[in-house]
Amino acid sequence: RAEGRERSGGAGRGRRAGQELAAGERRRPPAQHREQADLERGRDHRAPFGGLGAAARRPDLHGHARRRRGRGGRRHAGGPGRGPARADRQDRLTPARSRFMLLRVPIKHCKNCGTAVVYRVPDDGDTKQRAVCPACHTIHYENPLNVVGTIPVLGDKVLLCKRNIEPRWGKWTLPAGFMELEETTAEGAARETDEEAGANFEIEGLFAVISVVRVGQVHMFYRARLLDDRFDPGHETIEARLFTEDEIPWDEIAFRTVRQALEHYFEDRKRGSFDRVHELSIV
């Protein structure tokens, strides 16, 4: 499929040899299957276990590959903006493994000694199957990932970012991404806003916590007040643009969590109060 196409550094849009980019055109990253794009970037939900792609095995590769340097600190409350082998075979897992595991790559080897793990209920009173090392008896726990972002607002307009990465290339989203180690949820949300939108802003209160059960994620959105309308989006964003509620491209919103956060934001704005944190679930 890739024959006769050229790529730029592995991230260019496939096109026939000899063609040039039109003026102002951005290169599109290599396309992944569209059906993988259910919720959050870098997650491949199409096939169980052996059929999982590289993006699903390493979701961190798509999360924060770039660190923006030389841009200076962004202004916001809460700190400066800081700018594996094939999955195991399906028959290794017992039927007791939950539906959730169909969307996650199982642990294959012990992180301490490298011995092949077995999935069983530990002997410590636990009630769930875990990856247990038969050699050193280490129990490996698999926990949800945190996704953090903001709802940046200037006057009556909300800032959205047009995605320049798969999944959901070309769709609109709020600036958000996987939380990193050594940062608070607010710091992570601010960093993502800086990286994806290049905005000047102040973080305000936590607005929504959305549990996405089937992919093992928790999405947290903070309200953010934009200080101006100047944006300098990074390579993950084609365009950063302000929208009034009537202008929101609802049919082009990338993820269900983003849609829910926006819908509740506009409802609270009409109500005239942001006095509560919305706790939502997508099963």
mmCIF file of C-alpha atoms in Angstrom:
data_model
loop_
_atom_site.group_PDB
_atom_site.id
_atom_site.type_symbol
_atom_site.label_atom_id
_atom_site.label_comp_id
_atom_site.label_asym_id
_atom_site.label_seq_id
_atom_site.Cartn_x
_atom_site.Cartn_y
_atom_site.Cartn_z
ATOM 1 C CA ARG A 1 0.000 0.000 0.000
ATOM 2 C CA ALA A 2 2.906 2.309 0.686
ATOM 3 C CA GLU A 3 4.511 1.648 -2.731
ATOM 4 C CA GLY A 4 4.737 4.695 -4.927
ATOM 5 C CA ARG A 5 4.221 7.046 -2.011
ATOM 6 C CA GLU A 6 6.655 9.331 -0.246
ATOM 7 C CA ARG A 7 6.668 10.269 3.423
ATOM 8 C CA SER A 8 8.384 13.052 5.289
ATOM 9 C CA GLY A 9 10.161 11.721 8.344
ATOM 10 C CA GLY A 10 7.472 9.073 8.721
ATOM 11 C CA ALA A 11 4.851 11.722 9.378
ATOM 12 C CA GLY A 12 3.995 13.070 5.931
ATOM 13 C CA ARG A 13 0.728 12.503 4.125
ATOM 14 C CA GLY A 14 1.067 9.728 1.570
ATOM 15 C CA ARG A 15 1.103 11.105 -2.002
ATOM 16 C CA ARG A 16 2.366 9.957 -5.326
ATOM 17 C CA ALA A 17 6.013 10.568 -6.135
ATOM 18 C CA GLY A 18 6.733 13.885 -7.794
ATOM 19 C CA GLN A 19 3.790 15.764 -6.296
ATOM 20 C CA GLU A 20 4.531 18.778 -4.133
ATOM 21 C CA LEU A 21 2.598 20.246 -1.250
ATOM 22 C CA ALA A 22 0.318 23.111 -2.176
ATOM 23 C CA ALA A 23 1.032 26.456 -0.571
ATOM 24 C CA GLY A 24 0.026 26.408 3.063
ATOM 25 C CA GLU A 25 -0.890 22.705 3.039
ATOM 26 C CA ARG A 26 0.099 20.688 6.093
ATOM 27 C CA ARG A 27 1.366 17.182 5.840
ATOM 28 C CA ARG A 28 -0.924 14.588 7.314
ATOM 29 C CA PRO A 29 0.482 11.819 9.503
ATOM 30 C CA PRO A 30 0.243 8.211 8.321
ATOM 31 C CA ALA A 31 -3.384 7.149 8.425
ATOM 32 C CA GLN A 32 -4.483 4.599 10.958
ATOM 33 C CA HIS A 33 -7.766 2.735 10.694
ATOM 34 C CA ARG A 34 -10.557 5.181 11.396
ATOM 35 C CA GLU A 35 -12.483 2.793 13.605
ATOM 36 C CA GLN A 36 -9.686 2.826 16.160
ATOM 37 C CA ALA A 37 -10.359 6.438 16.972
ATOM 38 C CA ASP A 38 -13.087 5.899 19.503
ATOM 39 C CA LEU A 39 -11.887 8.050 22.338
ATOM 40 C CA GLU A 40 -8.334 9.143 22.761
ATOM 41 C CA ARG A 41 -5.271 9.403 20.583
ATOM 42 C CA GLY A 42 -2.776 6.618 20.183
ATOM 43 C CA ARG A 43 -5.252 3.913 21.220
ATOM 44 C CA ASP A 44 -6.004 1.074 18.823
ATOM 45 C CA HIS A 45 -9.233 -0.670 19.875
ATOM 46 C CA ARG A 46 -9.810 -2.685 16.707
ATOM 47 C CA ALA A 47 -8.488 -6.145 17.461
ATOM 48 C CA PRO A 48 -7.905 -8.258 20.570
ATOM 49 C CA PHE A 49 -4.419 -9.167 21.730
ATOM 50 C CA GLY A 50 -2.385 -10.489 18.788
ATOM 51 C CA GLY A 51 -3.890 -8.030 16.312
ATOM 52 C CA LEU A 52 -3.149 -4.890 18.280
ATOM 53 C CA GLY A 53 -1.116 -2.249 16.504
ATOM 54 C CA ALA A 54 1.946 -0.385 17.708
ATOM 55 C CA ALA A 55 -0.070 2.621 18.785
ATOM 56 C CA ALA A 56 -2.085 0.507 21.205
ATOM 57 C CA ARG A 57 0.998 -1.216 22.572
ATOM 58 C CA ARG A 58 2.659 2.125 23.229
ATOM 59 C CA PRO A 59 0.012 4.848 23.723
ATOM 60 C CA ASP A 60 2.706 7.063 25.209
ATOM 61 C CA LEU A 61 4.397 7.412 21.818
ATOM 62 C CA HIS A 62 1.558 9.582 20.561
ATOM 63 C CA GLY A 63 0.905 11.453 23.769
ATOM 64 C CA HIS A 64 3.823 13.841 24.233
ATOM 65 C CA ALA A 65 6.517 13.082 21.688
ATOM 66 C CA ARG A 66 7.319 16.779 21.468
ATOM 67 C CA ARG A 67 8.498 19.082 24.180
ATOM 68 C CA ARG A 68 8.181 22.707 23.202
ATOM 69 C CA ARG A 69 11.395 24.557 23.920
ATOM 70 C CA GLY A 70 12.441 28.132 23.481
ATOM 71 C CA ARG A 71 8.900 29.486 23.631
ATOM 72 C CA GLY A 72 8.981 30.902 27.114
ATOM 73 C CA GLY A 73 6.603 30.134 29.940
ATOM 74 C CA ARG A 74 2.879 30.417 29.378
ATOM 75 C CA ARG A 75 0.935 32.353 31.957
ATOM 76 C CA HIS A 76 -1.502 30.327 33.987
ATOM 77 C CA ALA A 77 -2.360 29.641 37.597
ATOM 78 C CA GLY A 78 -0.774 26.640 39.210
ATOM 79 C CA GLY A 79 2.710 26.775 37.751
ATOM 80 C CA PRO A 80 4.487 27.468 34.450
ATOM 81 C CA GLY A 81 3.481 25.696 31.228
ATOM 82 C CA ARG A 82 6.152 23.170 30.403
ATOM 83 C CA GLY A 83 6.468 23.597 27.233
ATOM 84 C CA PRO A 84 6.646 -3.759 23.686
ATOM 85 C CA ALA A 85 6.895 -6.928 21.799
ATOM 86 C CA ARG A 86 3.784 -8.523 20.269
ATOM 87 C CA ALA A 87 0.939 -8.998 22.665
ATOM 88 C CA ASP A 88 0.491 -12.344 24.259
ATOM 89 C CA ARG A 89 -1.700 -14.931 22.543
ATOM 90 C CA GLN A 90 -5.387 -14.909 23.391
ATOM 91 C CA ASP A 91 -5.271 -18.444 24.784
ATOM 92 C CA ARG A 92 -2.916 -17.236 27.512
ATOM 93 C CA LEU A 93 -5.830 -15.345 29.063
ATOM 94 C CA THR A 94 -8.642 -17.117 30.836
ATOM 95 C CA PRO A 95 -12.307 -16.278 30.129
ATOM 96 C CA ALA A 96 -12.474 -14.614 33.518
ATOM 97 C CA ARG A 97 -10.491 -11.690 32.145
ATOM 98 C CA SER A 98 -12.914 -8.802 31.811
ATOM 99 C CA ARG A 99 -14.187 -7.141 28.653
ATOM 100 C CA PHE A 100 -11.891 -4.272 29.576
ATOM 101 C CA MET A 101 -8.862 -6.466 28.852
ATOM 102 C CA LEU A 102 -9.931 -6.808 25.229
ATOM 103 C CA LEU A 103 -8.917 -3.193 24.849
ATOM 104 C CA ARG A 104 -5.638 -3.406 26.727
ATOM 105 C CA VAL A 105 -2.430 -5.253 25.937
ATOM 106 C CA PRO A 106 -1.836 -7.815 28.699
ATOM 107 C CA ILE A 107 1.383 -7.816 30.677
ATOM 108 C CA LYS A 108 3.668 -10.530 29.335
ATOM 109 C CA HIS A 109 6.772 -10.539 31.532
ATOM 110 C CA CYS A 110 7.577 -9.565 35.099
ATOM 111 C CA LYS A 111 8.969 -6.045 35.314
ATOM 112 C CA ASN A 112 11.342 -7.092 38.104
ATOM 113 C CA CYS A 113 12.921 -10.320 36.862
ATOM 114 C CA GLY A 114 11.632 -10.853 33.307
ATOM 115 C CA THR A 115 9.907 -14.170 33.967
ATOM 116 C CA ALA A 116 6.721 -14.853 31.988
ATOM 117 C CA VAL A 117 3.758 -13.935 34.183
ATOM 118 C CA VAL A 118 0.566 -15.889 34.715
ATOM 119 C CA TYR A 119 -2.862 -14.348 35.194
ATOM 120 C CA ARG A 120 -4.560 -15.589 38.352
ATOM 121 C CA VAL A 121 -6.208 -14.338 41.517
ATOM 122 C CA PRO A 122 -3.389 -13.573 44.010
ATOM 123 C CA ASP A 123 -3.252 -15.352 47.347
ATOM 124 C CA ASP A 124 -3.517 -12.121 49.318
ATOM 125 C CA GLY A 125 -7.305 -11.893 49.425
ATOM 126 C CA ASP A 126 -7.649 -10.064 46.100
ATOM 127 C CA THR A 127 -10.770 -10.795 44.059
ATOM 128 C CA LYS A 128 -9.482 -9.949 40.572
ATOM 129 C CA GLN A 129 -7.070 -11.724 38.287
ATOM 130 C CA ARG A 130 -3.661 -10.059 38.137
ATOM 131 C CA ALA A 131 -0.417 -10.659 36.307
ATOM 132 C CA VAL A 132 1.583 -12.627 38.877
ATOM 133 C CA CYS A 133 5.230 -13.596 38.513
ATOM 134 C CA PRO A 134 5.721 -17.282 39.412
ATOM 135 C CA ALA A 135 9.414 -16.667 40.158
ATOM 136 C CA CYS A 136 9.597 -13.587 42.383
ATOM 137 C CA HIS A 137 5.851 -13.436 43.172
ATOM 138 C CA THR A 138 5.514 -9.790 42.135
ATOM 139 C CA ILE A 139 1.901 -8.796 41.482
ATOM 140 C CA HIS A 140 1.451 -6.368 38.587
ATOM 141 C CA TYR A 141 -1.569 -4.084 38.777
ATOM 142 C CA GLU A 142 -3.122 -2.420 35.729
ATOM 143 C CA ASN A 143 -4.808 0.898 36.412
ATOM 144 C CA PRO A 144 -6.680 3.513 34.371
ATOM 145 C CA LEU A 145 -4.818 6.288 32.558
ATOM 146 C CA ASN A 146 -5.559 9.950 33.257
ATOM 147 C CA VAL A 147 -6.305 12.341 30.410
ATOM 148 C CA VAL A 148 -6.226 16.031 31.351
ATOM 149 C CA GLY A 149 -7.241 19.121 29.414
ATOM 150 C CA THR A 150 -8.965 22.490 29.491
ATOM 151 C CA ILE A 151 -12.004 24.342 28.216
ATOM 152 C CA PRO A 152 -10.303 27.626 27.240
ATOM 153 C CA VAL A 153 -12.713 30.562 27.003
ATOM 154 C CA LEU A 154 -12.415 34.150 25.782
ATOM 155 C CA GLY A 155 -15.610 36.136 26.282
ATOM 156 C CA ASP A 156 -18.437 34.066 24.813
ATOM 157 C CA LYS A 157 -16.106 31.918 22.692
ATOM 158 C CA VAL A 158 -14.437 28.561 23.333
ATOM 159 C CA LEU A 159 -11.074 27.554 21.901
ATOM 160 C CA LEU A 160 -10.943 24.323 19.904
ATOM 161 C CA CYS A 161 -7.986 22.653 18.200
ATOM 162 C CA LYS A 162 -8.151 20.908 14.825
ATOM 163 C CA ARG A 163 -6.195 17.659 15.157
ATOM 164 C CA ASN A 164 -3.123 17.064 13.012
ATOM 165 C CA ILE A 165 -2.619 13.504 14.305
ATOM 166 C CA GLU A 166 -4.507 10.242 14.183
ATOM 167 C CA PRO A 167 -6.914 9.178 15.415
ATOM 168 C CA ARG A 168 -9.561 11.650 14.261
ATOM 169 C CA TRP A 169 -7.247 13.654 12.053
ATOM 170 C CA GLY A 170 -8.911 16.893 11.019
ATOM 171 C CA LYS A 171 -11.560 16.765 13.765
ATOM 172 C CA TRP A 172 -11.975 19.393 16.462
ATOM 173 C CA THR A 173 -11.133 18.841 20.110
ATOM 174 C CA LEU A 174 -10.360 20.588 23.351
ATOM 175 C CA PRO A 175 -6.640 20.709 24.189
ATOM 176 C CA ALA A 176 -6.027 17.570 26.241
ATOM 177 C CA GLY A 177 -3.774 14.536 26.499
ATOM 178 C CA PHE A 178 -2.265 11.910 28.768
ATOM 179 C CA MET A 179 -1.022 13.111 32.127
ATOM 180 C CA GLU A 180 2.721 12.801 32.719
ATOM 181 C CA LEU A 181 4.599 11.741 35.828
ATOM 182 C CA GLU A 182 5.717 14.428 38.252
ATOM 183 C CA GLU A 183 2.874 16.826 37.510
ATOM 184 C CA THR A 184 -0.492 17.596 39.057
ATOM 185 C CA THR A 185 -3.684 17.261 37.049
ATOM 186 C CA ALA A 186 -3.871 21.049 36.693
ATOM 187 C CA GLU A 187 -0.239 21.244 35.568
ATOM 188 C CA GLY A 188 -0.860 18.523 33.006
ATOM 189 C CA ALA A 189 -3.939 20.290 31.661
ATOM 190 C CA ALA A 190 -1.972 23.536 31.390
ATOM 191 C CA ARG A 191 0.924 21.808 29.617
ATOM 192 C CA GLU A 192 -1.397 20.221 27.082
ATOM 193 C CA THR A 193 -3.064 23.579 26.415
ATOM 194 C CA ASP A 194 0.333 25.165 25.830
ATOM 195 C CA GLU A 195 1.533 22.332 23.585
ATOM 196 C CA GLU A 196 -1.593 22.005 21.459
ATOM 197 C CA ALA A 197 -2.881 25.578 21.332
ATOM 198 C CA GLY A 198 0.041 27.804 22.312
ATOM 199 C CA ALA A 199 -2.367 29.985 24.265
ATOM 200 C CA ASN A 200 -1.886 32.506 27.067
ATOM 201 C CA PHE A 201 -4.337 31.604 29.823
ATOM 202 C CA GLU A 202 -5.127 31.170 33.476
ATOM 203 C CA ILE A 203 -6.320 27.854 34.866
ATOM 204 C CA GLU A 204 -9.571 28.047 36.800
ATOM 205 C CA GLY A 205 -11.544 25.329 38.558
ATOM 206 C CA LEU A 206 -11.951 21.647 37.767
ATOM 207 C CA PHE A 207 -15.046 21.335 35.600
ATOM 208 C CA ALA A 208 -15.660 17.695 34.661
ATOM 209 C CA VAL A 209 -14.404 14.205 35.518
ATOM 210 C CA ILE A 210 -15.451 11.613 32.931
ATOM 211 C CA SER A 211 -14.818 7.900 33.475
ATOM 212 C CA VAL A 212 -14.348 6.053 30.186
ATOM 213 C CA VAL A 213 -14.688 2.536 31.522
ATOM 214 C CA ARG A 214 -14.200 0.421 28.432
ATOM 215 C CA VAL A 215 -10.785 1.856 27.605
ATOM 216 C CA GLY A 216 -9.618 2.350 31.186
ATOM 217 C CA GLN A 217 -9.299 6.132 31.142
ATOM 218 C CA VAL A 218 -10.416 9.048 33.299
ATOM 219 C CA HIS A 219 -10.736 12.401 31.504
ATOM 220 C CA MET A 220 -10.511 15.596 33.552
ATOM 221 C CA PHE A 221 -11.257 19.040 32.135
ATOM 222 C CA TYR A 222 -10.476 22.362 33.799
ATOM 223 C CA ARG A 223 -11.971 25.712 32.919
ATOM 224 C CA ALA A 224 -9.359 28.158 31.609
ATOM 225 C CA ARG A 225 -9.604 31.892 30.957
ATOM 226 C CA LEU A 226 -7.769 33.026 27.830
ATOM 227 C CA LEU A 227 -5.784 36.248 28.238
ATOM 228 C CA ASP A 228 -5.764 37.116 24.549
ATOM 229 C CA ASP A 229 -6.659 35.692 21.141
ATOM 230 C CA ARG A 230 -3.103 34.950 20.012
ATOM 231 C CA PHE A 231 -2.331 31.257 19.498
ATOM 232 C CA ASP A 232 0.784 29.387 18.482
ATOM 233 C CA PRO A 233 -0.303 25.740 18.066
ATOM 234 C CA GLY A 234 2.255 22.947 17.892
ATOM 235 C CA HIS A 235 2.617 20.170 15.365
ATOM 236 C CA GLU A 236 -0.310 18.153 16.759
ATOM 237 C CA THR A 237 -2.717 20.935 15.797
ATOM 238 C CA ILE A 238 -3.642 22.142 12.296
ATOM 239 C CA GLU A 239 -5.509 25.179 13.578
ATOM 240 C CA ALA A 240 -6.589 26.716 16.879
ATOM 241 C CA ARG A 241 -9.790 28.730 16.580
ATOM 242 C CA LEU A 242 -12.374 30.417 18.785
ATOM 243 C CA PHE A 243 -16.046 29.430 18.411
ATOM 244 C CA THR A 244 -19.286 30.763 19.804
ATOM 245 C CA GLU A 245 -21.775 28.117 20.903
ATOM 246 C CA ASP A 246 -23.704 28.459 17.635
ATOM 247 C CA GLU A 247 -20.514 28.040 15.627
ATOM 248 C CA ILE A 248 -19.315 24.819 17.321
ATOM 249 C CA PRO A 249 -18.870 22.124 14.594
ATOM 250 C CA TRP A 250 -20.716 19.483 16.601
ATOM 251 C CA ASP A 251 -20.597 16.902 13.804
ATOM 252 C CA GLU A 252 -16.816 17.310 13.628
ATOM 253 C CA ILE A 253 -16.021 16.921 17.343
ATOM 254 C CA ALA A 254 -13.345 14.245 17.753
ATOM 255 C CA PHE A 255 -14.317 12.516 20.997
ATOM 256 C CA ARG A 256 -17.420 11.864 23.083
ATOM 257 C CA THR A 257 -15.755 13.173 26.231
ATOM 258 C CA VAL A 258 -15.064 16.505 24.516
ATOM 259 C CA ARG A 259 -18.677 16.754 23.356
ATOM 260 C CA GLN A 260 -19.980 16.033 26.846
ATOM 261 C CA ALA A 261 -17.650 18.571 28.438
ATOM 262 C CA LEU A 262 -18.730 21.264 25.962
ATOM 263 C CA GLU A 263 -22.433 20.492 26.356
ATOM 264 C CA HIS A 264 -22.237 20.765 30.141
ATOM 265 C CA TYR A 265 -20.134 23.913 29.910
ATOM 266 C CA PHE A 266 -22.731 25.726 27.799
ATOM 267 C CA GLU A 267 -25.533 24.479 30.063
ATOM 268 C CA ASP A 268 -23.767 25.859 33.135
ATOM 269 C CA ARG A 269 -23.057 29.147 31.382
ATOM 270 C CA LYS A 270 -26.757 29.555 30.589
ATOM 271 C CA ARG A 271 -27.517 28.709 34.212
ATOM 272 C CA GLY A 272 -25.093 31.441 35.244
ATOM 273 C CA SER A 273 -22.998 29.340 37.595
ATOM 274 C CA PHE A 274 -20.021 26.974 37.560
ATOM 275 C CA ASP A 275 -20.547 25.861 41.132
ATOM 276 C CA ARG A 276 -20.201 22.108 40.601
ATOM 277 C CA VAL A 277 -17.880 19.501 39.153
ATOM 278 C CA HIS A 278 -19.610 17.200 36.679
ATOM 279 C CA GLU A 279 -18.979 13.509 37.315
ATOM 280 C CA LEU A 280 -19.871 11.570 34.170
ATOM 281 C CA SER A 281 -19.368 8.070 32.800
ATOM 282 C CA ILE A 282 -19.086 6.446 29.394
ATOM 283 C CA VAL A 283 -19.444 2.694 29.814
#
